PDB file of C-alpha atoms in Angstrom:
ATOM      1  CA  UNK A 604     106.006-224.796  96.243  1.00 89.00           C
ATOM      2  CA  UNK A 605     109.674-223.885  96.203  1.00 95.00           C
ATOM      3  CA  UNK A 606     110.116-220.412  97.689  1.00 97.00           C
ATOM      4  CA  UNK A 607     112.687-218.082  96.145  1.00 98.00           C
ATOM      5  CA  UNK A 608     114.141-215.327  98.324  1.00 98.00           C
ATOM      6  CA  UNK A 609     116.168-212.504  96.826  1.00 98.00           C
ATOM      7  CA  UNK A 610     118.447-210.115  98.656  1.00 97.00           C
ATOM      8  CA  UNK A 611     118.743-207.269  98.918  1.00 97.00           C
ATOM      9  CA  UNK A 612     115.328-206.002  97.882  1.00 98.00           C
ATOM     10  CA  UNK A 613     116.878-202.659  96.914  1.00 98.00           C
ATOM     11  CA  UNK A 614     120.462-201.859  96.051  1.00 97.00           C
ATOM     12  CA  UNK A 615     121.967-198.408  95.496  1.00 97.00           C
ATOM     13  CA  UNK A 616     125.044-198.344  93.290  1.00 97.00           C
ATOM     14  CA  UNK A 617     127.056-196.119  90.976  1.00 96.00           C
ATOM     15  CA  UNK A 618     128.058-196.543  87.363  1.00 96.00           C
ATOM     16  CA  UNK A 619     131.139-198.747  87.236  1.00 97.00           C
ATOM     17  CA  UNK A 620     130.367-200.589  90.478  1.00 97.00           C
ATOM     18  CA  UNK A 621     130.438-204.359  90.752  1.00 98.00           C
ATOM     19  CA  UNK A 622     126.993-205.493  91.832  1.00 98.00           C
ATOM     20  CA  UNK A 623     125.944-208.845  93.275  1.00 98.00           C
ATOM     21  CA  UNK A 624     122.379-210.047  93.836  1.00 98.00           C
ATOM     22  CA  UNK A 625     121.588-213.230  95.753  1.00 98.00           C
ATOM     23  CA  UNK A 626     118.735-215.676  95.257  1.00 98.00           C
ATOM     24  CA  UNK A 627     118.090-218.515  97.690  1.00 98.00           C
ATOM     25  CA  UNK A 628     115.778-221.483  97.119  1.00 98.00           C
ATOM     26  CA  UNK A 629     113.849-223.163  99.929  1.00 97.00           C
ATOM     27  CA  UNK A 630     115.099-226.539  98.641  1.00 96.00           C
ATOM     28  CA  UNK A 631     117.644-227.706  96.130  1.00 97.00           C
ATOM     29  CA  UNK A 632     116.896-226.803  92.521  1.00 96.00           C
ATOM     30  CA  UNK A 633     120.185-228.076  91.070  1.00 96.00           C
ATOM     31  CA  UNK A 634     121.052-225.455  88.416  1.00 96.00           C
ATOM     32  CA  UNK A 635     117.508-224.855  87.190  1.00 96.00           C
ATOM     33  CA  UNK A 636     117.549-221.113  87.723  1.00 97.00           C
ATOM     34  CA  UNK A 637     117.028-218.134  85.420  1.00 98.00           C
ATOM     35  CA  UNK A 638     117.580-214.411  85.890  1.00 98.00           C
ATOM     36  CA  UNK A 639     115.546-211.632  84.293  1.00 98.00           C
ATOM     37  CA  UNK A 640     115.889-207.864  84.026  1.00 98.00           C
ATOM     38  CA  UNK A 641     112.767-205.708  84.028  1.00 98.00           C
ATOM     39  CA  UNK A 642     112.522-201.994  83.333  1.00 98.00           C
ATOM     40  CA  UNK A 643     109.449-199.909  84.246  1.00 96.00           C
ATOM     41  CA  UNK A 644     106.517-200.559  81.939  1.00 96.00           C
ATOM     42  CA  UNK A 645     108.329-203.331  80.083  1.00 98.00           C
ATOM     43  CA  UNK A 646     108.239-207.108  80.054  1.00 98.00           C
ATOM     44  CA  UNK A 647     111.011-209.027  81.798  1.00 98.00           C
ATOM     45  CA  UNK A 648     114.028-209.866  79.653  1.00 98.00           C
ATOM     46  CA  UNK A 649     115.908-213.154  80.034  1.00 98.00           C
ATOM     47  CA  UNK A 650     119.554-212.664  81.028  1.00 98.00           C
ATOM     48  CA  UNK A 651     120.808-215.991  82.382  1.00 98.00           C
ATOM     49  CA  UNK A 652     119.484-219.564  82.299  1.00 97.00           C
ATOM     50  CA  UNK A 653     120.661-222.796  83.887  1.00 96.00           C
ATOM     51  CA  UNK A 654     122.231-220.657  86.613  1.00 97.00           C
ATOM     52  CA  UNK A 655     125.240-219.528  84.581  1.00 98.00           C
ATOM     53  CA  UNK A 656     124.465-219.642  80.845  1.00 97.00           C
ATOM     54  CA  UNK A 657     124.304-216.222  79.212  1.00 98.00           C
ATOM     55  CA  UNK A 658     121.353-215.673  76.897  1.00 97.00           C
ATOM     56  CA  UNK A 659     122.325-214.676  73.362  1.00 96.00           C
ATOM     57  CA  UNK A 660     122.786-210.921  72.970  1.00 97.00           C
ATOM     58  CA  UNK A 661     123.187-210.221  76.699  1.00 98.00           C
ATOM     59  CA  UNK A 662     126.356-208.248  77.552  1.00 98.00           C
ATOM     60  CA  UNK A 663     129.180-210.264  79.074  1.00 98.00           C
ATOM     61  CA  UNK A 664     129.278-208.000  82.159  1.00 98.00           C
ATOM     62  CA  UNK A 665     126.341-210.106  83.405  1.00 98.00           C
ATOM     63  CA  UNK A 666     127.206-213.452  84.931  1.00 98.00           C
ATOM     64  CA  UNK A 667     125.467-216.029  87.083  1.00 98.00           C
ATOM     65  CA  UNK A 668     126.738-218.658  89.458  1.00 98.00           C
ATOM     66  CA  UNK A 669     125.589-221.147  92.066  1.00 98.00           C
ATOM     67  CA  UNK A 670     123.814-224.456  92.401  1.00 98.00           C
ATOM     68  CA  UNK A 671     121.601-226.215  94.888  1.00 97.00           C
ATOM     69  CA  UNK A 672     119.982-223.494  96.987  1.00 98.00           C
ATOM     70  CA  UNK A 673     122.196-220.425  96.613  1.00 98.00           C
ATOM     71  CA  UNK A 674     122.708-218.396  93.466  1.00 98.00           C
ATOM     72  CA  UNK A 675     124.169-215.035  92.498  1.00 98.00           C
ATOM     73  CA  UNK A 676     123.800-212.620  89.617  1.00 98.00           C
ATOM     74  CA  UNK A 677     126.817-210.349  89.163  1.00 98.00           C
ATOM     75  CA  UNK A 678     127.147-207.240  87.037  1.00 98.00           C
ATOM     76  CA  UNK A 679     130.879-206.664  86.738  1.00 98.00           C
ATOM     77  CA  UNK A 680     130.713-202.952  85.905  1.00 97.00           C
ATOM     78  CA  UNK A 681     127.314-201.318  86.258  1.00 97.00           C
ATOM     79  CA  UNK A 682     126.203-199.328  83.226  1.00 96.00           C
ATOM     80  CA  UNK A 683     123.457-196.665  83.007  1.00 95.00           C
ATOM     81  CA  UNK A 684     121.235-199.120  81.111  1.00 96.00           C
ATOM     82  CA  UNK A 685     121.454-201.634  83.973  1.00 97.00           C
ATOM     83  CA  UNK A 686     119.352-199.685  86.472  1.00 94.00           C
ATOM     84  CA  UNK A 687     116.317-201.929  86.658  1.00 97.00           C
ATOM     85  CA  UNK A 688     114.670-204.644  88.747  1.00 98.00           C
ATOM     86  CA  UNK A 689     116.073-208.166  88.611  1.00 98.00           C
ATOM     87  CA  UNK A 690     114.163-211.390  89.257  1.00 98.00           C
ATOM     88  CA  UNK A 691     115.263-214.976  89.664  1.00 98.00           C
ATOM     89  CA  UNK A 692     113.015-217.901  88.669  1.00 98.00           C
ATOM     90  CA  UNK A 693     113.324-221.575  89.483  1.00 97.00           C
ATOM     91  CA  UNK A 694     112.197-224.211  87.020  1.00 94.00           C
ATOM     92  CA  UNK A 695     113.069-227.346  88.942  1.00 91.00           C
ATOM     93  CA  UNK A 696     109.592-228.126  90.144  1.00 84.00           C
ATOM     94  CA  UNK A 697     106.148-228.518  88.634  1.00 83.00           C
ATOM     95  CA  UNK A 698     105.175-225.119  89.987  1.00 89.00           C
ATOM     96  CA  UNK A 699     107.393-222.370  88.601  1.00 95.00           C
ATOM     97  CA  UNK A 700     108.215-219.604  91.072  1.00 97.00           C
ATOM     98  CA  UNK A 701     109.959-216.234  90.999  1.00 98.00           C
ATOM     99  CA  UNK A 702     111.920-214.334  93.588  1.00 98.00           C
ATOM    100  CA  UNK A 703     110.526-211.087  94.950  1.00 98.00           C
ATOM    101  CA  UNK A 704     112.889-208.915  92.922  1.00 98.00           C
ATOM    102  CA  UNK A 705     115.891-206.667  93.525  1.00 98.00           C
ATOM    103  CA  UNK A 706     115.702-203.060  92.413  1.00 98.00           C
ATOM    104  CA  UNK A 707     119.059-201.574  91.412  1.00 98.00           C
ATOM    105  CA  UNK A 708     118.941-197.815  91.910  1.00 96.00           C
ATOM    106  CA  UNK A 709     121.313-194.985  91.135  1.00 89.00           C
ATOM    107  CA  UNK A 710     123.361-193.983  94.178  1.00 88.00           C
TER     108      UNK A 710
ATOM    109  CA  UNK B1073     111.650-212.870  65.037  1.00 92.00           C
ATOM    110  CA  UNK B1074     109.043-214.416  67.314  1.00 94.00           C
ATOM    111  CA  UNK B1075     106.513-211.976  68.730  1.00 97.00           C
ATOM    112  CA  UNK B1076     103.726-212.439  71.262  1.00 98.00           C
ATOM    113  CA  UNK B1077     100.835-210.022  71.747  1.00 98.00           C
ATOM    114  CA  UNK B1078      98.221-210.090  74.495  1.00 98.00           C
ATOM    115  CA  UNK B1079      94.695-208.853  73.873  1.00 98.00           C
ATOM    116  CA  UNK B1080      91.463-208.647  75.832  1.00 97.00           C
ATOM    117  CA  UNK B1081      89.347-206.383  78.055  1.00 97.00           C
ATOM    118  CA  UNK B1082      91.213-204.006  80.313  1.00 96.00           C
ATOM    119  CA  UNK B1083      88.403-203.879  82.858  1.00 98.00           C
ATOM    120  CA  UNK B1084      86.576-206.815  84.428  1.00 98.00           C
ATOM    121  CA  UNK B1085      83.906-206.736  87.126  1.00 98.00           C
ATOM    122  CA  UNK B1086      84.370-208.613  90.389  1.00 97.00           C
ATOM    123  CA  UNK B1087      83.083-212.224  90.331  1.00 97.00           C
ATOM    124  CA  UNK B1088      83.253-212.310  86.530  1.00 98.00           C
ATOM    125  CA  UNK B1089      85.701-214.171  84.282  1.00 98.00           C
ATOM    126  CA  UNK B1090      88.857-212.564  82.940  1.00 98.00           C
ATOM    127  CA  UNK B1091      89.619-213.625  79.352  1.00 98.00           C
ATOM    128  CA  UNK B1092      92.811-212.894  77.460  1.00 98.00           C
ATOM    129  CA  UNK B1093      94.310-214.129  74.197  1.00 98.00           C
ATOM    130  CA  UNK B1094      97.942-214.273  73.135  1.00 98.00           C
ATOM    131  CA  UNK B1095      98.662-214.181  69.411  1.00 98.00           C
ATOM    132  CA  UNK B1096     101.989-215.634  68.304  1.00 97.00           C
ATOM    133  CA  UNK B1097     103.633-214.321  65.126  1.00 96.00           C
ATOM    134  CA  UNK B1098     106.943-215.064  63.452  1.00 94.00           C
ATOM    135  CA  UNK B1099     106.747-218.726  64.382  1.00 92.00           C
ATOM    136  CA  UNK B1100     104.378-221.633  64.859  1.00 92.00           C
ATOM    137  CA  UNK B1101     102.650-222.311  68.142  1.00 95.00           C
ATOM    138  CA  UNK B1102     102.825-225.993  67.157  1.00 92.00           C
ATOM    139  CA  UNK B1103     106.628-226.088  67.236  1.00 83.00           C
ATOM    140  CA  UNK B1104     107.830-229.244  68.906  1.00 80.00           C
ATOM    141  CA  UNK B1105     108.665-228.997  72.626  1.00 85.00           C
ATOM    142  CA  UNK B1106     107.633-225.345  73.068  1.00 93.00           C
ATOM    143  CA  UNK B1107     105.259-224.503  75.879  1.00 95.00           C
ATOM    144  CA  UNK B1108     103.315-221.273  76.124  1.00 96.00           C
ATOM    145  CA  UNK B1109     102.658-219.612  79.433  1.00 97.00           C
ATOM    146  CA  UNK B1110     100.871-216.854  81.289  1.00 98.00           C
ATOM    147  CA  UNK B1111     102.512-214.791  84.022  1.00 98.00           C
ATOM    148  CA  UNK B1112     101.037-211.858  85.921  1.00 98.00           C
ATOM    149  CA  UNK B1113     102.380-208.931  87.924  1.00 98.00           C
ATOM    150  CA  UNK B1114     100.197-206.873  90.282  1.00 98.00           C
ATOM    151  CA  UNK B1115     101.032-203.157  90.208  1.00 97.00           C
ATOM    152  CA  UNK B1116     104.306-202.525  92.032  1.00 96.00           C
ATOM    153  CA  UNK B1117     104.756-206.202  92.901  1.00 97.00           C
ATOM    154  CA  UNK B1118     106.590-209.282  91.685  1.00 97.00           C
ATOM    155  CA  UNK B1119     105.923-211.938  89.063  1.00 98.00           C
ATOM    156  CA  UNK B1120     103.577-214.896  89.454  1.00 98.00           C
ATOM    157  CA  UNK B1121     103.379-217.791  87.012  1.00 97.00           C
ATOM    158  CA  UNK B1122      99.754-218.721  86.216  1.00 98.00           C
ATOM    159  CA  UNK B1123     100.081-221.742  83.949  1.00 97.00           C
ATOM    160  CA  UNK B1124     101.382-223.142  80.666  1.00 96.00           C
ATOM    161  CA  UNK B1125     100.117-225.136  77.680  1.00 95.00           C
ATOM    162  CA  UNK B1126     101.543-227.313  74.906  1.00 94.00           C
ATOM    163  CA  UNK B1127     100.119-227.140  71.403  1.00 93.00           C
ATOM    164  CA  UNK B1128      98.505-230.543  71.952  1.00 93.00           C
ATOM    165  CA  UNK B1129      96.442-229.013  74.751  1.00 93.00           C
ATOM    166  CA  UNK B1130      98.421-230.456  77.643  1.00 93.00           C
ATOM    167  CA  UNK B1131      98.390-227.965  80.510  1.00 94.00           C
ATOM    168  CA  UNK B1132      99.939-227.385  83.900  1.00 94.00           C
ATOM    169  CA  UNK B1133      98.871-224.741  86.354  1.00 96.00           C
ATOM    170  CA  UNK B1134     100.025-222.910  89.452  1.00 96.00           C
ATOM    171  CA  UNK B1135      98.401-224.910  92.274  1.00 95.00           C
ATOM    172  CA  UNK B1136      97.336-221.706  94.026  1.00 96.00           C
ATOM    173  CA  UNK B1137      95.248-220.643  90.998  1.00 97.00           C
ATOM    174  CA  UNK B1138      94.378-224.016  89.483  1.00 97.00           C
ATOM    175  CA  UNK B1139      90.756-224.050  90.604  1.00 97.00           C
ATOM    176  CA  UNK B1140      90.031-220.807  88.718  1.00 98.00           C
ATOM    177  CA  UNK B1141      92.284-221.079  85.648  1.00 98.00           C
ATOM    178  CA  UNK B1142      91.738-222.526  82.194  1.00 98.00           C
ATOM    179  CA  UNK B1143      94.348-222.200  79.452  1.00 98.00           C
ATOM    180  CA  UNK B1144      93.497-223.337  75.926  1.00 98.00           C
ATOM    181  CA  UNK B1145      95.152-223.295  72.508  1.00 97.00           C
ATOM    182  CA  UNK B1146      93.908-222.658  68.970  1.00 97.00           C
ATOM    183  CA  UNK B1147      96.609-223.843  66.582  1.00 95.00           C
ATOM    184  CA  UNK B1148      94.634-222.716  63.517  1.00 95.00           C
ATOM    185  CA  UNK B1149      94.882-219.114  64.726  1.00 97.00           C
ATOM    186  CA  UNK B1150      98.330-219.481  66.326  1.00 97.00           C
ATOM    187  CA  UNK B1151      96.833-218.317  69.605  1.00 97.00           C
ATOM    188  CA  UNK B1152      96.480-219.458  73.181  1.00 98.00           C
ATOM    189  CA  UNK B1153      94.089-218.102  75.758  1.00 98.00           C
ATOM    190  CA  UNK B1154      93.627-217.573  79.489  1.00 98.00           C
ATOM    191  CA  UNK B1155      90.409-217.638  81.460  1.00 98.00           C
ATOM    192  CA  UNK B1156      90.436-216.740  85.166  1.00 98.00           C
ATOM    193  CA  UNK B1157      87.103-217.092  86.901  1.00 98.00           C
ATOM    194  CA  UNK B1158      85.593-215.423  89.971  1.00 98.00           C
ATOM    195  CA  UNK B1159      88.005-212.521  89.887  1.00 98.00           C
ATOM    196  CA  UNK B1160      88.538-210.066  92.732  1.00 98.00           C
ATOM    197  CA  UNK B1161      90.552-206.878  93.101  1.00 98.00           C
ATOM    198  CA  UNK B1162      93.542-209.076  93.977  1.00 98.00           C
ATOM    199  CA  UNK B1163      93.587-210.266  90.360  1.00 98.00           C
ATOM    200  CA  UNK B1164      94.327-206.759  89.094  1.00 98.00           C
ATOM    201  CA  UNK B1165      97.657-207.070  87.340  1.00 98.00           C
ATOM    202  CA  UNK B1166      99.631-206.796  84.147  1.00 98.00           C
ATOM    203  CA  UNK B1167      99.213-210.139  82.402  1.00 98.00           C
ATOM    204  CA  UNK B1168     102.039-211.405  80.203  1.00 98.00           C
ATOM    205  CA  UNK B1169     102.132-214.283  77.763  1.00 98.00           C
ATOM    206  CA  UNK B1170     105.485-215.926  77.134  1.00 98.00           C
ATOM    207  CA  UNK B1171     107.224-218.871  75.486  1.00 97.00           C
ATOM    208  CA  UNK B1172     109.124-221.721  77.102  1.00 95.00           C
ATOM    209  CA  UNK B1173     111.531-223.988  75.246  1.00 87.00           C
ATOM    210  CA  UNK B1174     110.304-226.988  77.205  1.00 84.00           C
ATOM    211  CA  UNK B1175     107.708-227.921  79.795  1.00 79.00           C
ATOM    212  CA  UNK B1176     109.492-227.039  83.035  1.00 78.00           C
ATOM    213  CA  UNK B1177     111.579-224.154  81.808  1.00 90.00           C
ATOM    214  CA  UNK B1178     112.337-220.462  81.819  1.00 96.00           C
ATOM    215  CA  UNK B1179     110.610-217.911  79.568  1.00 97.00           C
ATOM    216  CA  UNK B1180     112.716-216.693  76.645  1.00 96.00           C
ATOM    217  CA  UNK B1181     110.187-214.592  74.725  1.00 97.00           C
ATOM    218  CA  UNK B1182     107.564-212.348  76.319  1.00 98.00           C
ATOM    219  CA  UNK B1183     104.641-210.281  75.141  1.00 98.00           C
ATOM    220  CA  UNK B1184     104.515-206.615  76.114  1.00 98.00           C
ATOM    221  CA  UNK B1185     101.844-207.275  78.743  1.00 98.00           C
ATOM    222  CA  UNK B1186      98.323-205.982  79.220  1.00 98.00           C
ATOM    223  CA  UNK B1187      96.867-204.379  82.323  1.00 98.00           C
ATOM    224  CA  UNK B1188      93.640-205.887  83.579  1.00 98.00           C
ATOM    225  CA  UNK B1189      91.814-204.025  86.320  1.00 98.00           C
ATOM    226  CA  UNK B1190      89.113-205.723  88.380  1.00 98.00           C
ATOM    227  CA  UNK B1191      86.600-203.125  89.486  1.00 97.00           C
ATOM    228  CA  UNK B1192      82.889-202.508  89.462  1.00 95.00           C
TER     229      UNK B1192
END
């Protein structure tokens, strides 16, 4: 299986901050990476696919970058609605795997 | 608007089989190229993909769960189902069904999830 490692596991930030979350793959996955946002008690919501493509309806303050083994999700100006847990997922291999998650908390 | 809804028992005894169904509305489960998957999330933990199915019945599973998992599809009811055998407390989780645009892909639509607790 391809292992996905996210960092940090928890991030404290304020409204208006620029936030960056990293996801590393144990082997190259080209650009086959998605990012999700999950709020407590809710299903994950797709934000980004193919590493940098913004899902329809997702605010443009979210962006993704990277290829190969290292990827980032950036929120350009953190909004109150963005406090949540974020997961990456690789879909390069037969066995789909997720990162462990990054919780974005209010500072 | 496509919607997915999980249903099934919320409590399963250890060593028994967990059975869940996902009903798809607002679209056809037989749509070309779409795959339909199950993902679970133990309380307070991360996401784990269980397996996925095509409307033809073609399946692919997480190797770590493959020996205990069966996913099936009923196109006449626009549903797909999950069976997980020989469950233990470690299988306690919120179980989500979700849609993929293609076989090896991300999940663009999700059900709300259903909590299944394994306990005697």
